[in-house]
Amino acid sequence: MNLRLHIWRQAGPDATGMLKTYDVANVSEHMSFLEMLDVLNEDLIGKGEIPIAFDHDCREGICGTCGMVINGRPHGPVAKTTVCQLHMRTFKDGDEIYIEPWRARAFPVMRDLIVDRGSFDRIMQTGGFISVNTGNAQDGNTLPISKINADHAMDAAACIGCGACVAACPNSSAMLFTAAKVGHLGALPQGQTERSTRAMNMVLQMDVEGFGACTNHLECEAACPKGISVEFIAQMNRDYVASVFGGRD
Amino acid sequence: MELKSNTPNGPLTEQWDDYRAHLKLVNPANKRKYNVIVVGTGLAGASAAATLAELGYNVSAFTYHDSARRAHSIAAQGGINAAKNYQNDGDSIFRLFYDTIKGGDFRARESNVYRLAQVSTSIIDQCVAQGVPFAREYGGYLSNRSFGGAQVSRTFYARGQTGQQLLIGAYQALMRQVGLGKVKLHNKQEMMDLIVVDGHARGIVSRDMVTGKIESFMADAVVLATGGYGNVFYLSTNAKNCNVTATYRAHKRGALFANPCYTQIHPTCIPQSGDYQSKLTLMSESLRNDGRIWVPLKKGDTRPPDQIPEAERDYYLERKYPSFGNLSPRDIASRAAKEACDDGRGVGPSGLGVYLDFADAISRLGKDVIADRYGNLFEMYERITGEDPYSVPMRIYPAVHYTMGGLWVDYDLMSNVPGLFVLGEANFSDHGANRLGASALMQGLADGYFVIPYTLGGYFAGGKLDSVSSDAPEAKAAVREAEEKVKLMLSINGKRSPTSFHRELGAIMWDKCGMSRNEKGLTEALTRIPELREFWKNVVIPGSGAELNQSLELGLRVADFLEFGELMCYDALHRNESCGGHFREEYQTEDGEAKRNDDEFCYAAAWEYTGVGSKPTLHKEPLEFENVQLATRSYK
Ligand SMILES: Cc1cc2nc3c(=O)[nH]c(=O)nc-3n(C[C@H](O)[C@H](O)[C@H](O)COP(=O)(O)OP(=O)(O)OC[C@H]3O[C@@H](n4cnc5c(N)ncnc54)[C@H](O)[C@@H]3O)c2cc1C
Ligand code: SF4
Ligand code: FES
């Protein structure tokens, strides 16, 4: 198939960016979306032009490195699918495709489609863990955890930290990402000691980083490639309220 | 050079306890005076950096990713082994040790493997305490599954995302230490060289991938946990950015590279669909429990699978290995698939594929049972290929998956360069010539959480190190070299992209040094690889060095692969035997099984760098087996 791509080009964090148009021919339906861009890039290099910078690594939908907005939708049109797992059979001959980076104040563009998601790491640093030093642990089976709770924790822990939820949110809120971590650790007995301070500290850091507030648009859940449920946001709000009344460490 | 493994004296079962009991310690108040560089934040690196910081050392961690959580470890699916014996099915530390030694075809060091089996149980405890959501039974206790190469059920897992959950656990521990100011994390930094001062590893040269700035970072010890080199084959199941640069540069600075030819090929991956293919995707081995593998009997049969009658199909694994059938071990199954395709009987558009057919299982058990067992794998397959495996047989083909070779290390996980420690897939230590499933995650975390915290302290307490700074002539020279390399690469302005060189190298490696090797092919590869280094005359890298430049990143990695591939071929050529993942066609039994030669090759081959294009020097570490009997692996 032949396609017309409109791709965001921006040479660096402080440069002005704009959409540039590229025609690509003979795209195989079996290619992944990123392979289609690989082929375009090899072409550009051949012509002495600067290839399009985009982030990726595992190409299996698990590392969370890839991410771009395709025709207005983070990770593209297929539900619960990262862009690295999106294949060209989703598109048809003659399609025009708009490709842009995640847009959010807390995710500055570094080049073309690559953004800096360091803000996610900094949220994690304020409380996204259980404080246990190596060597302190008791036998793994001394603490039975019901399958329901373990599965619930796993549902939240499946987050890959890609940032699509932020890109989808009209307020650029990082609520789903943060709530997934709070929900994962809060579902487990090991996570109880620090439960309320964790929610408090992580939510505060979200503000510091410049993410917006959550006003219940639920776009995040729709965009999330791992299907993280917005119920975790409600849970985090309860933990947060508890921490306000309980005081902060 | 004599290779001293520094294995403690005494019986195998007591070595590690004894070692720890007599280890010299660093005074707690002094620990913060020691600076440690950890390169890599995968399972091995993140667990090491976090634990060393907890102990009080001053840690700087480096990764080329934008976040420590993205390391390749995240992609591991199946699980992690530990000798917990929760199932009461006869597991023990000795059994895990024995399975690992045997699975590695008797080419690993006993003492290291025994310690690995010993600490495996603590790993599970630590991960549970961190909140890793392992699968549980209804009673609330940890669940296990079985994995290849073992007769006990000792594999712990978190759905199909075990690597992700273990890495997130280690990453969280690391984030905690970063938040506490005990670890300085350098994201988007790529190590380009090792700095050796007075014979000791004292720092690294690193390139900031956003600004392009190249600078030196100095320390009292350097820990490399930089993963494997499977991407030398271009196509593999590894993440796209995995590369050999860190370990290969250390090799060029004097560290010996051990057993580089030992690579693991996984039989069940989704075949290549076109020449644009960028990587290969693993399909879990468990599918072989219910799928039957076949190819058409006739060469060049292009009929769709449902039109090929039963009598015209060759279920070659069932035919050749009647007792193991479709569950033959990884290396056997991989080679048999290659044979069928080389014979012109492969399927799919490229002819490089075999069918994995669930039709019988579906008619026997019903679609629901199959969906329950493999539903998510079937979905993934359909997402990638666009074919529905419930109605059309899957097509699979072997792919490079893991590299057992790595930098040579002693019992302390220290290389022959004092102060340079190597952990995880980057070292050669525990898997011999073949790794068992679910053992790489175990090894990475064992090295990081439970071995290096002790052995590094022993190194520091054992002798005083002079202070060094970035002004040391060795540091300045290494930075200058790296800068010049970048400059040179950018100035060539030739005709071919780094990817085109990488693909060509990968094709040579796959053909000549892949699933099966022979003297003729390896010799040919040893002339073709040096020719490919026309890279240095004909590569084109657009853009500059002072910006985020992915072509440059790739170019720098490919340049190292173009030297490293040669080292692999030298190793494969010298090892005149077949063992584990190293199959030399000249050395096989009548039924096509690997034929080891214990009289001549029962050693680890550790290679010393002697210059680009010049044959490396071989050093041997003899492997002594005092606790197991060398035996021939048999699958019939
Ligand atoms: C698809 C797949 C499935 C697997 N499934 C399993 C399984 O079920 N069970 C199992 O036990 N094993 C499995 N494995 C193997 C296992 O995942 C790996 O061997 C293991 O995770 C390697 O961990 P590591 O910490 O050594 O390295 P990695 O996780 O590869 O980490 C390497 C780190 O080093 C950094 N790095 C590398 N070079 C540089 C440089 N020059 N400068 C800066 N940073 C650098 C990277 O950024 C990264 O942080 C699987 C492998 C694959 C490919
Ligand atoms: S919650 Fe979903 S969309 Fe947001 S970072 Fe996690 S995986 Fe990505
Ligand atoms: S590249 Fe890893 S999730 Fe897409």
JSON list of N, CA, C and O and ligand atoms in Angstrom, two decimals, chain A residues 56-66 82 84 160, ligand 3:
[
{"chain": "A", "resi": 56, "resn": "HIS", "atom": "N", "xyz": [12.14, 3.26, 21.06]},
{"chain": "A", "resi": 56, "resn": "HIS", "atom": "CA", "xyz": [11.63, 1.89, 20.98]},
{"chain": "A", "resi": 56, "resn": "HIS", "atom": "C", "xyz": [12.70, 1.01, 21.58]},
{"chain": "A", "resi": 56, "resn": "HIS", "atom": "O", "xyz": [13.86, 1.40, 21.68]},
{"chain": "A", "resi": 57, "resn": "ASP", "atom": "N", "xyz": [12.38, -0.18, 21.99]},
{"chain": "A", "resi": 57, "resn": "ASP", "atom": "CA", "xyz": [13.41, -1.14, 22.37]},
{"chain": "A", "resi": 57, "resn": "ASP", "atom": "C", "xyz": [12.94, -2.58, 22.21]},
{"chain": "A", "resi": 57, "resn": "ASP", "atom": "O", "xyz": [13.33, -3.26, 21.29]},
{"chain": "A", "resi": 58, "resn": "CYS", "atom": "N", "xyz": [12.03, -3.03, 23.08]},
{"chain": "A", "resi": 58, "resn": "CYS", "atom": "CA", "xyz": [11.67, -4.45, 23.06]},
{"chain": "A", "resi": 58, "resn": "CYS", "atom": "C", "xyz": [10.88, -4.83, 21.81]},
{"chain": "A", "resi": 58, "resn": "CYS", "atom": "O", "xyz": [10.96, -5.94, 21.32]},
{"chain": "A", "resi": 59, "resn": "ARG", "atom": "N", "xyz": [10.08, -3.91, 21.32]},
{"chain": "A", "resi": 59, "resn": "ARG", "atom": "CA", "xyz": [9.16, -4.16, 20.20]},
{"chain": "A", "resi": 59, "resn": "ARG", "atom": "C", "xyz": [8.25, -5.36, 20.48]},
{"chain": "A", "resi": 59, "resn": "ARG", "atom": "O", "xyz": [7.86, -6.08, 19.57]},
{"chain": "A", "resi": 60, "resn": "GLU", "atom": "N", "xyz": [7.98, -5.58, 21.75]},
{"chain": "A", "resi": 60, "resn": "GLU", "atom": "CA", "xyz": [7.07, -6.66, 22.15]},
{"chain": "A", "resi": 60, "resn": "GLU", "atom": "C", "xyz": [5.97, -6.16, 23.07]},
{"chain": "A", "resi": 60, "resn": "GLU", "atom": "O", "xyz": [5.29, -6.96, 23.70]},
{"chain": "A", "resi": 61, "resn": "GLY", "atom": "N", "xyz": [5.88, -4.85, 23.22]},
{"chain": "A", "resi": 61, "resn": "GLY", "atom": "CA", "xyz": [4.79, -4.32, 24.04]},
{"chain": "A", "resi": 61, "resn": "GLY", "atom": "C", "xyz": [5.01, -4.41, 25.53]},
{"chain": "A", "resi": 61, "resn": "GLY", "atom": "O", "xyz": [4.05, -4.38, 26.30]},
{"chain": "A", "resi": 62, "resn": "ILE", "atom": "N", "xyz": [6.27, -4.49, 25.99]},
{"chain": "A", "resi": 62, "resn": "ILE", "atom": "CA", "xyz": [6.45, -4.69, 27.42]},
{"chain": "A", "resi": 62, "resn": "ILE", "atom": "C", "xyz": [7.41, -3.67, 28.06]},
{"chain": "A", "resi": 62, "resn": "ILE", "atom": "O", "xyz": [7.31, -3.40, 29.25]},
{"chain": "A", "resi": 63, "resn": "CYS", "atom": "N", "xyz": [8.33, -3.09, 27.29]},
{"chain": "A", "resi": 63, "resn": "CYS", "atom": "CA", "xyz": [9.31, -2.21, 27.93]},
{"chain": "A", "resi": 63, "resn": "CYS", "atom": "C", "xyz": [8.78, -0.80, 28.15]},
{"chain": "A", "resi": 63, "resn": "CYS", "atom": "O", "xyz": [9.31, -0.05, 28.96]},
{"chain": "A", "resi": 64, "resn": "GLY", "atom": "N", "xyz": [7.75, -0.42, 27.41]},
{"chain": "A", "resi": 64, "resn": "GLY", "atom": "CA", "xyz": [7.17, 0.90, 27.58]},
{"chain": "A", "resi": 64, "resn": "GLY", "atom": "C", "xyz": [7.97, 2.02, 26.94]},
{"chain": "A", "resi": 64, "resn": "GLY", "atom": "O", "xyz": [7.71, 3.19, 27.16]},
{"chain": "A", "resi": 65, "resn": "THR", "atom": "N", "xyz": [8.95, 1.69, 26.13]},
{"chain": "A", "resi": 65, "resn": "THR", "atom": "CA", "xyz": [9.79, 2.74, 25.53]},
{"chain": "A", "resi": 65, "resn": "THR", "atom": "C", "xyz": [9.09, 3.44, 24.38]},
{"chain": "A", "resi": 65, "resn": "THR", "atom": "O", "xyz": [9.22, 4.65, 24.21]},
{"chain": "A", "resi": 66, "resn": "CYS", "atom": "N", "xyz": [8.38, 2.69, 23.56]},
{"chain": "A", "resi": 66, "resn": "CYS", "atom": "CA", "xyz": [7.79, 3.30, 22.37]},
{"chain": "A", "resi": 66, "resn": "CYS", "atom": "C", "xyz": [6.57, 4.14, 22.75]},
{"chain": "A", "resi": 66, "resn": "CYS", "atom": "O", "xyz": [5.98, 3.96, 23.80]},
{"chain": "A", "resi": 82, "resn": "THR", "atom": "N", "xyz": [0.42, -1.52, 22.04]},
{"chain": "A", "resi": 82, "resn": "THR", "atom": "CA", "xyz": [1.45, -0.48, 21.93]},
{"chain": "A", "resi": 82, "resn": "THR", "atom": "C", "xyz": [1.78, -0.27, 20.46]},
{"chain": "A", "resi": 82, "resn": "THR", "atom": "O", "xyz": [1.54, -1.15, 19.63]},
{"chain": "A", "resi": 84, "resn": "CYS", "atom": "N", "xyz": [4.52, -0.43, 18.99]},
{"chain": "A", "resi": 84, "resn": "CYS", "atom": "CA", "xyz": [5.47, -1.42, 18.43]},
{"chain": "A", "resi": 84, "resn": "CYS", "atom": "C", "xyz": [4.76, -2.70, 18.02]},
{"chain": "A", "resi": 84, "resn": "CYS", "atom": "O", "xyz": [5.29, -3.49, 17.25]},
{"chain": "A", "resi": 160, "resn": "ILE", "atom": "N", "xyz": [3.29, -0.42, 32.06]},
{"chain": "A", "resi": 160, "resn": "ILE", "atom": "CA", "xyz": [4.63, -0.43, 31.46]},
{"chain": "A", "resi": 160, "resn": "ILE", "atom": "C", "xyz": [5.28, 0.96, 31.47]},
{"chain": "A", "resi": 160, "resn": "ILE", "atom": "O", "xyz": [6.34, 1.15, 30.90]},
{"chain": "C", "resi": 3, "resn": "FES", "atom": "S1", "xyz": [9.17, -0.96, 22.17]},
{"chain": "C", "resi": 3, "resn": "FES", "atom": "FE1", "xyz": [8.87, -1.90, 24.11]},
{"chain": "C", "resi": 3, "resn": "FES", "atom": "S2", "xyz": [6.75, -1.51, 24.47]},
{"chain": "C", "resi": 3, "resn": "FES", "atom": "FE2", "xyz": [7.01, -0.83, 22.45]}
]
